[in-house]
Amino acid sequence: MRDIKLVEVRSEIAAGTRGASMGIDALKIASLDKKSDFFTQFDPINVPDANNYLWKGNNYPHAKYIDGVYQVLKNVYSTIESLRMEKKFPIVLAGDHSTAAGTIMGIKAADPDKRLGVIWIDAHADLHTPFTTPSGNMHGMPLAMVAQLDNIDCQVNEPSEETLIIWKKIKTIGGDFPKILPNDIVFITVRDTEAPEDHLIKNYGIKNFSTKEVRQKGIDQIAAEALETLKECDQIYISFDVDSLDSSISVGTGTPVPDGLTVQEAIELNVKLIQDRRVCCWEIVEVNPTLDSENLMAENAFEVLEATTKSLVDNF
């Protein structure tokens, strides 16, 4: 049986809208509404955030609050590294998606000789850098952080020297080397990208299963192909951003996008993927109840969380 540990990361510093820090508590309210005992089964770890930086104002237009992002990534990294060293299976409940970089850094630090693959279920590629970002919001940068990409070929911004100093510090958390190879990323339902990200996806041949492809081939086939794409990887980390769901049902998230998954498709996909024995960590992010009504996003997200965890427990 997997030794599951819940990890709560209430960071929203890297998002473009406020409120993602409340997503974890919204999930807990959803569990109560569904009369579930999920949160009584696990003793959670609360990772310190750096949301207080939001009160200080932003001095880095091309990497907003990067000084605070660096702090919270170090906190997540050290927490996940410790859990993986103890052979725990982290289920991470997080606010903004930037903290996924800290999760990946921690997994890699605990097993530096193991090749790590990433299944990124999201509307966005999150491959931007301070050189390419159109918004400056760092929840669009975690995969570039861990793959140590700058994407200078597509540069449109001139980040300040101080920004680049902290950016380098972020990329070298856990060691000055790429924690993942770009072609060890598999995207599912990524559908809202900019040209610099498209350049990287094409250049590295990153596989992206569209929502249409998911429906044409079916969940089992997509899961099998995603896992086969990562056949050379010793470990797999799955990150589920709730904006992978269709915008008609994902109002309660910062960046909803049409043409996404249904809740049932998301449940079936995650339930299937987590059964692969190489999966060592699963994460759910970007629930923002301040943008929602009736806590609907959190209720849908909780269904995915509960079913995925049950699949993990039942199959090991």
PDB file of N, CA and C in Angstrom, residues 104-168:
ATOM      1  N   ILE A 104       8.348  19.232  -8.329  1.00  0.00           N
ATOM      2  CA  ILE A 104       9.227  18.483  -9.235  1.00  0.00           C
ATOM      3  C   ILE A 104      10.666  18.507  -8.727  1.00  0.00           C
ATOM      4  N   MET A 105      11.125  19.665  -8.267  1.00  0.00           N
ATOM      5  CA  MET A 105      12.489  19.776  -7.731  1.00  0.00           C
ATOM      6  C   MET A 105      12.695  18.852  -6.533  1.00  0.00           C
ATOM      7  N   GLY A 106      11.675  18.741  -5.685  1.00  0.00           N
ATOM      8  CA  GLY A 106      11.775  17.881  -4.513  1.00  0.00           C
ATOM      9  C   GLY A 106      11.804  16.412  -4.871  1.00  0.00           C
ATOM     10  N   ILE A 107      10.961  16.011  -5.840  1.00  0.00           N
ATOM     11  CA  ILE A 107      10.960  14.618  -6.300  1.00  0.00           C
ATOM     12  C   ILE A 107      12.330  14.244  -6.843  1.00  0.00           C
ATOM     13  N   LYS A 108      12.884  15.127  -7.671  1.00  0.00           N
ATOM     14  CA  LYS A 108      14.175  14.855  -8.297  1.00  0.00           C
ATOM     15  C   LYS A 108      15.294  14.799  -7.263  1.00  0.00           C
ATOM     16  N   ALA A 109      15.246  15.671  -6.269  1.00  0.00           N
ATOM     17  CA  ALA A 109      16.304  15.693  -5.247  1.00  0.00           C
ATOM     18  C   ALA A 109      16.335  14.405  -4.434  1.00  0.00           C
ATOM     19  N   ALA A 110      15.155  13.832  -4.202  1.00  0.00           N
ATOM     20  CA  ALA A 110      15.094  12.598  -3.411  1.00  0.00           C
ATOM     21  C   ALA A 110      15.622  11.396  -4.192  1.00  0.00           C
ATOM     22  N   ASP A 111      15.481  11.438  -5.508  1.00  0.00           N
ATOM     23  CA  ASP A 111      15.949  10.337  -6.365  1.00  0.00           C
ATOM     24  C   ASP A 111      16.655  10.921  -7.581  1.00  0.00           C
ATOM     25  N   PRO A 112      17.842  11.482  -7.389  1.00  0.00           N
ATOM     26  CA  PRO A 112      18.509  12.223  -8.464  1.00  0.00           C
ATOM     27  C   PRO A 112      18.884  11.369  -9.667  1.00  0.00           C
ATOM     28  N   ASP A 113      19.026  10.071  -9.480  1.00  0.00           N
ATOM     29  CA  ASP A 113      19.434   9.200 -10.580  1.00  0.00           C
ATOM     30  C   ASP A 113      18.255   8.652 -11.378  1.00  0.00           C
ATOM     31  N   LYS A 114      17.053   8.943 -10.924  1.00  0.00           N
ATOM     32  CA  LYS A 114      15.861   8.444 -11.619  1.00  0.00           C
ATOM     33  C   LYS A 114      15.328   9.496 -12.590  1.00  0.00           C
ATOM     34  N   ARG A 115      15.051   9.060 -13.799  1.00  0.00           N
ATOM     35  CA  ARG A 115      14.511   9.957 -14.825  1.00  0.00           C
ATOM     36  C   ARG A 115      13.035  10.213 -14.539  1.00  0.00           C
ATOM     37  N   LEU A 116      12.677  11.487 -14.521  1.00  0.00           N
ATOM     38  CA  LEU A 116      11.331  11.897 -14.096  1.00  0.00           C
ATOM     39  C   LEU A 116      10.518  12.404 -15.278  1.00  0.00           C
ATOM     40  N   GLY A 117       9.355  11.808 -15.468  1.00  0.00           N
ATOM     41  CA  GLY A 117       8.419  12.260 -16.485  1.00  0.00           C
ATOM     42  C   GLY A 117       7.262  13.021 -15.855  1.00  0.00           C
ATOM     43  N   VAL A 118       6.639  13.886 -16.651  1.00  0.00           N
ATOM     44  CA  VAL A 118       5.558  14.735 -16.161  1.00  0.00           C
ATOM     45  C   VAL A 118       4.341  14.604 -17.066  1.00  0.00           C
ATOM     46  N   ILE A 119       3.193  14.323 -16.475  1.00  0.00           N
ATOM     47  CA  ILE A 119       1.916  14.390 -17.194  1.00  0.00           C
ATOM     48  C   ILE A 119       1.193  15.634 -16.699  1.00  0.00           C
ATOM     49  N   TRP A 120       0.995  16.579 -17.600  1.00  0.00           N
ATOM     50  CA  TRP A 120       0.499  17.929 -17.276  1.00  0.00           C
ATOM     51  C   TRP A 120      -0.893  18.072 -17.870  1.00  0.00           C
ATOM     52  N   ILE A 121      -1.914  17.928 -17.030  1.00  0.00           N
ATOM     53  CA  ILE A 121      -3.308  17.999 -17.478  1.00  0.00           C
ATOM     54  C   ILE A 121      -3.793  19.424 -17.202  1.00  0.00           C
ATOM     55  N   ASP A 122      -3.911  20.226 -18.240  1.00  0.00           N
ATOM     56  CA  ASP A 122      -4.003  21.671 -18.060  1.00  0.00           C
ATOM     57  C   ASP A 122      -4.493  22.300 -19.362  1.00  0.00           C
ATOM     58  N   ALA A 123      -5.097  23.476 -19.266  1.00  0.00           N
ATOM     59  CA  ALA A 123      -5.412  24.237 -20.473  1.00  0.00           C
ATOM     60  C   ALA A 123      -4.187  24.957 -21.015  1.00  0.00           C
ATOM     61  N   HIS A 124      -3.157  25.116 -20.171  1.00  0.00           N
ATOM     62  CA  HIS A 124      -1.989  25.925 -20.509  1.00  0.00           C
ATOM     63  C   HIS A 124      -0.706  25.104 -20.440  1.00  0.00           C
ATOM     64  N   ALA A 125       0.284  25.506 -21.245  1.00  0.00           N
ATOM     65  CA  ALA A 125       1.548  24.785 -21.297  1.00  0.00           C
ATOM     66  C   ALA A 125       2.490  25.176 -20.166  1.00  0.00           C
ATOM     67  N   ASP A 126       2.341  26.387 -19.635  1.00  0.00           N
ATOM     68  CA  ASP A 126       3.163  26.853 -18.509  1.00  0.00           C
ATOM     69  C   ASP A 126       4.659  26.742 -18.796  1.00  0.00           C
ATOM     70  N   LEU A 127       5.019  27.103 -20.038  1.00  0.00           N
ATOM     71  CA  LEU A 127       6.408  27.063 -20.489  1.00  0.00           C
ATOM     72  C   LEU A 127       6.998  28.453 -20.696  1.00  0.00           C
ATOM     73  N   HIS A 128       6.313  29.474 -20.196  1.00  0.00           N
ATOM     74  CA  HIS A 128       6.838  30.836 -20.370  1.00  0.00           C
ATOM     75  C   HIS A 128       8.025  31.090 -19.442  1.00  0.00           C
ATOM     76  N   THR A 129       8.748  32.143 -19.759  1.00  0.00           N
ATOM     77  CA  THR A 129       9.891  32.596 -18.971  1.00  0.00           C
ATOM     78  C   THR A 129       9.781  34.110 -18.826  1.00  0.00           C
ATOM     79  N   PRO A 130      10.596  34.717 -17.976  1.00  0.00           N
ATOM     80  CA  PRO A 130      10.569  36.191 -17.905  1.00  0.00           C
ATOM     81  C   PRO A 130      10.859  36.853 -19.257  1.00  0.00           C
ATOM     82  N   PHE A 131      11.523  36.147 -20.147  1.00  0.00           N
ATOM     83  CA  PHE A 131      11.851  36.698 -21.462  1.00  0.00           C
ATOM     84  C   PHE A 131      10.665  36.665 -22.424  1.00  0.00           C
ATOM     85  N   THR A 132       9.678  35.781 -22.169  1.00  0.00           N
ATOM     86  CA  THR A 132       8.593  35.585 -23.139  1.00  0.00           C
ATOM     87  C   THR A 132       7.199  35.870 -22.604  1.00  0.00           C
ATOM     88  N   THR A 133       7.034  35.958 -21.305  1.00  0.00           N
ATOM     89  CA  THR A 133       5.700  36.066 -20.722  1.00  0.00           C
ATOM     90  C   THR A 133       4.937  37.311 -21.191  1.00  0.00           C
ATOM     91  N   PRO A 134       3.673  37.159 -21.576  1.00  0.00           N
ATOM     92  CA  PRO A 134       2.871  38.336 -21.903  1.00  0.00           C
ATOM     93  C   PRO A 134       2.261  39.004 -20.671  1.00  0.00           C
ATOM     94  N   SER A 135       2.188  38.269 -19.548  1.00  0.00           N
ATOM     95  CA  SER A 135       1.497  38.777 -18.361  1.00  0.00           C
ATOM     96  C   SER A 135       2.417  39.031 -17.176  1.00  0.00           C
ATOM     97  N   GLY A 136       3.532  38.319 -17.111  1.00  0.00           N
ATOM     98  CA  GLY A 136       4.401  38.392 -15.939  1.00  0.00           C
ATOM     99  C   GLY A 136       3.981  37.473 -14.814  1.00  0.00           C
ATOM    100  N   ASN A 137       2.851  36.789 -14.969  1.00  0.00           N
ATOM    101  CA  ASN A 137       2.361  35.906 -13.914  1.00  0.00           C
ATOM    102  C   ASN A 137       3.129  34.589 -13.936  1.00  0.00           C
ATOM    103  N   MET A 138       3.734  34.248 -12.801  1.00  0.00           N
ATOM    104  CA  MET A 138       4.680  33.138 -12.786  1.00  0.00           C
ATOM    105  C   MET A 138       4.028  31.759 -12.696  1.00  0.00           C
ATOM    106  N   HIS A 139       2.693  31.720 -12.546  1.00  0.00           N
ATOM    107  CA  HIS A 139       2.058  30.393 -12.636  1.00  0.00           C
ATOM    108  C   HIS A 139       2.073  29.888 -14.080  1.00  0.00           C
ATOM    109  N   GLY A 140       2.529  30.712 -14.999  1.00  0.00           N
ATOM    110  CA  GLY A 140       2.727  30.288 -16.379  1.00  0.00           C
ATOM    111  C   GLY A 140       4.146  29.857 -16.692  1.00  0.00           C
ATOM    112  N   MET A 141       4.977  29.634 -15.666  1.00  0.00           N
ATOM    113  CA  MET A 141       6.401  29.366 -15.879  1.00  0.00           C
ATOM    114  C   MET A 141       6.971  28.093 -15.245  1.00  0.00           C
ATOM    115  N   PRO A 142       6.213  27.279 -14.502  1.00  0.00           N
ATOM    116  CA  PRO A 142       6.859  26.217 -13.732  1.00  0.00           C
ATOM    117  C   PRO A 142       7.627  25.194 -14.566  1.00  0.00           C
ATOM    118  N   LEU A 143       7.123  24.817 -15.725  1.00  0.00           N
ATOM    119  CA  LEU A 143       7.839  23.811 -16.510  1.00  0.00           C
ATOM    120  C   LEU A 143       9.132  24.363 -17.096  1.00  0.00           C
ATOM    121  N   ALA A 144       9.146  25.651 -17.423  1.00  0.00           N
ATOM    122  CA  ALA A 144      10.396  26.283 -17.874  1.00  0.00           C
ATOM    123  C   ALA A 144      11.414  26.324 -16.740  1.00  0.00           C
ATOM    124  N   MET A 145      10.936  26.542 -15.522  1.00  0.00           N
ATOM    125  CA  MET A 145      11.839  26.566 -14.362  1.00  0.00           C
ATOM    126  C   MET A 145      12.572  25.238 -14.218  1.00  0.00           C
ATOM    127  N   VAL A 146      11.816  24.139 -14.241  1.00  0.00           N
ATOM    128  CA  VAL A 146      12.423  22.843 -13.928  1.00  0.00           C
ATOM    129  C   VAL A 146      13.202  22.255 -15.107  1.00  0.00           C
ATOM    130  N   ALA A 147      12.877  22.706 -16.325  1.00  0.00           N
ATOM    131  CA  ALA A 147      13.647  22.263 -17.491  1.00  0.00           C
ATOM    132  C   ALA A 147      14.793  23.227 -17.797  1.00  0.00           C
ATOM    133  N   GLN A 148      14.929  24.249 -16.965  1.00  0.00           N
ATOM    134  CA  GLN A 148      15.978  25.273 -17.117  1.00  0.00           C
ATOM    135  C   GLN A 148      15.961  25.902 -18.516  1.00  0.00           C
ATOM    136  N   LEU A 149      14.773  26.320 -18.926  1.00  0.00           N
ATOM    137  CA  LEU A 149      14.610  26.964 -20.223  1.00  0.00           C
ATOM    138  C   LEU A 149      14.494  28.474 -20.054  1.00  0.00           C
ATOM    139  N   ASP A 150      15.160  29.213 -20.914  1.00  0.00           N
ATOM    140  CA  ASP A 150      14.983  30.665 -20.987  1.00  0.00           C
ATOM    141  C   ASP A 150      14.219  31.064 -22.248  1.00  0.00           C
ATOM    142  N   ASN A 151      14.352  30.253 -23.300  1.00  0.00           N
ATOM    143  CA  ASN A 151      13.694  30.491 -24.586  1.00  0.00           C
ATOM    144  C   ASN A 151      14.062  31.857 -25.168  1.00  0.00           C
ATOM    145  N   ILE A 152      15.351  32.133 -25.191  1.00  0.00           N
ATOM    146  CA  ILE A 152      15.853  33.401 -25.723  1.00  0.00           C
ATOM    147  C   ILE A 152      15.489  33.564 -27.201  1.00  0.00           C
ATOM    148  N   ASP A 153      15.350  32.454 -27.907  1.00  0.00           N
ATOM    149  CA  ASP A 153      14.983  32.510 -29.329  1.00  0.00           C
ATOM    150  C   ASP A 153      13.697  33.302 -29.558  1.00  0.00           C
ATOM    151  N   CYS A 154      12.826  33.283 -28.565  1.00  0.00           N
ATOM    152  CA  CYS A 154      11.516  33.935 -28.704  1.00  0.00           C
ATOM    153  C   CYS A 154      11.391  35.149 -27.781  1.00  0.00           C
ATOM    154  N   GLN A 155      12.506  35.734 -27.397  1.00  0.00           N
ATOM    155  CA  GLN A 155      12.497  36.824 -26.424  1.00  0.00           C
ATOM    156  C   GLN A 155      11.679  38.026 -26.902  1.00  0.00           C
ATOM    157  N   VAL A 156      10.804  38.511 -26.017  1.00  0.00           N
ATOM    158  CA  VAL A 156      10.042  39.733 -26.291  1.00  0.00           C
ATOM    159  C   VAL A 156      10.192  40.753 -25.160  1.00  0.00           C
ATOM    160  N   ASN A 157      10.694  40.323 -24.005  1.00  0.00           N
ATOM    161  CA  ASN A 157      10.847  41.196 -22.840  1.00  0.00           C
ATOM    162  C   ASN A 157      12.315  41.415 -22.506  1.00  0.00           C
ATOM    163  N   GLU A 158      12.582  42.488 -21.762  1.00  0.00           N
ATOM    164  CA  GLU A 158      13.921  42.772 -21.241  1.00  0.00           C
ATOM    165  C   GLU A 158      13.846  42.777 -19.716  1.00  0.00           C
ATOM    166  N   PRO A 159      13.894  41.600 -19.091  1.00  0.00           N
ATOM    167  CA  PRO A 159      13.793  41.542 -17.627  1.00  0.00           C
ATOM    168  C   PRO A 159      14.969  42.267 -16.973  1.00  0.00           C
ATOM    169  N   SER A 160      14.710  42.817 -15.789  1.00  0.00           N
ATOM    170  CA  SER A 160      15.760  43.529 -15.067  1.00  0.00           C
ATOM    171  C   SER A 160      16.835  42.555 -14.594  1.00  0.00           C
ATOM    172  N   GLU A 161      17.990  43.101 -14.275  1.00  0.00           N
ATOM    173  CA  GLU A 161      19.099  42.272 -13.801  1.00  0.00           C
ATOM    174  C   GLU A 161      18.714  41.536 -12.524  1.00  0.00           C
ATOM    175  N   GLU A 162      18.014  42.230 -11.631  1.00  0.00           N
ATOM    176  CA  GLU A 162      17.611  41.587 -10.376  1.00  0.00           C
ATOM    177  C   GLU A 162      16.627  40.444 -10.637  1.00  0.00           C
ATOM    178  N   THR A 163      15.715  40.639 -11.597  1.00  0.00           N
ATOM    179  CA  THR A 163      14.797  39.560 -11.972  1.00  0.00           C
ATOM    180  C   THR A 163      15.562  38.325 -12.410  1.00  0.00           C
ATOM    181  N   LEU A 164      16.574  38.534 -13.250  1.00  0.00           N
ATOM    182  CA  LEU A 164      17.320  37.408 -13.811  1.00  0.00           C
ATOM    183  C   LEU A 164      18.182  36.713 -12.756  1.00  0.00           C
ATOM    184  N   ILE A 165      18.651  37.472 -11.765  1.00  0.00           N
ATOM    185  CA  ILE A 165      19.413  36.862 -10.670  1.00  0.00           C
ATOM    186  C   ILE A 165      18.520  35.890  -9.893  1.00  0.00           C
ATOM    187  N   ILE A 166      17.294  36.333  -9.591  1.00  0.00           N
ATOM    188  CA  ILE A 166      16.379  35.456  -8.835  1.00  0.00           C
ATOM    189  C   ILE A 166      15.880  34.311  -9.720  1.00  0.00           C
ATOM    190  N   TRP A 167      15.656  34.594 -10.991  1.00  0.00           N
ATOM    191  CA  TRP A 167      15.247  33.542 -11.932  1.00  0.00           C
ATOM    192  C   TRP A 167      16.272  32.415 -11.962  1.00  0.00           C
ATOM    193  N   LYS A 168      17.544  32.777 -11.985  1.00  0.00           N
ATOM    194  CA  LYS A 168      18.592  31.761 -11.978  1.00  0.00           C
ATOM    195  C   LYS A 168      18.581  30.984 -10.662  1.00  0.00           C
TER     196      LYS A 168
END
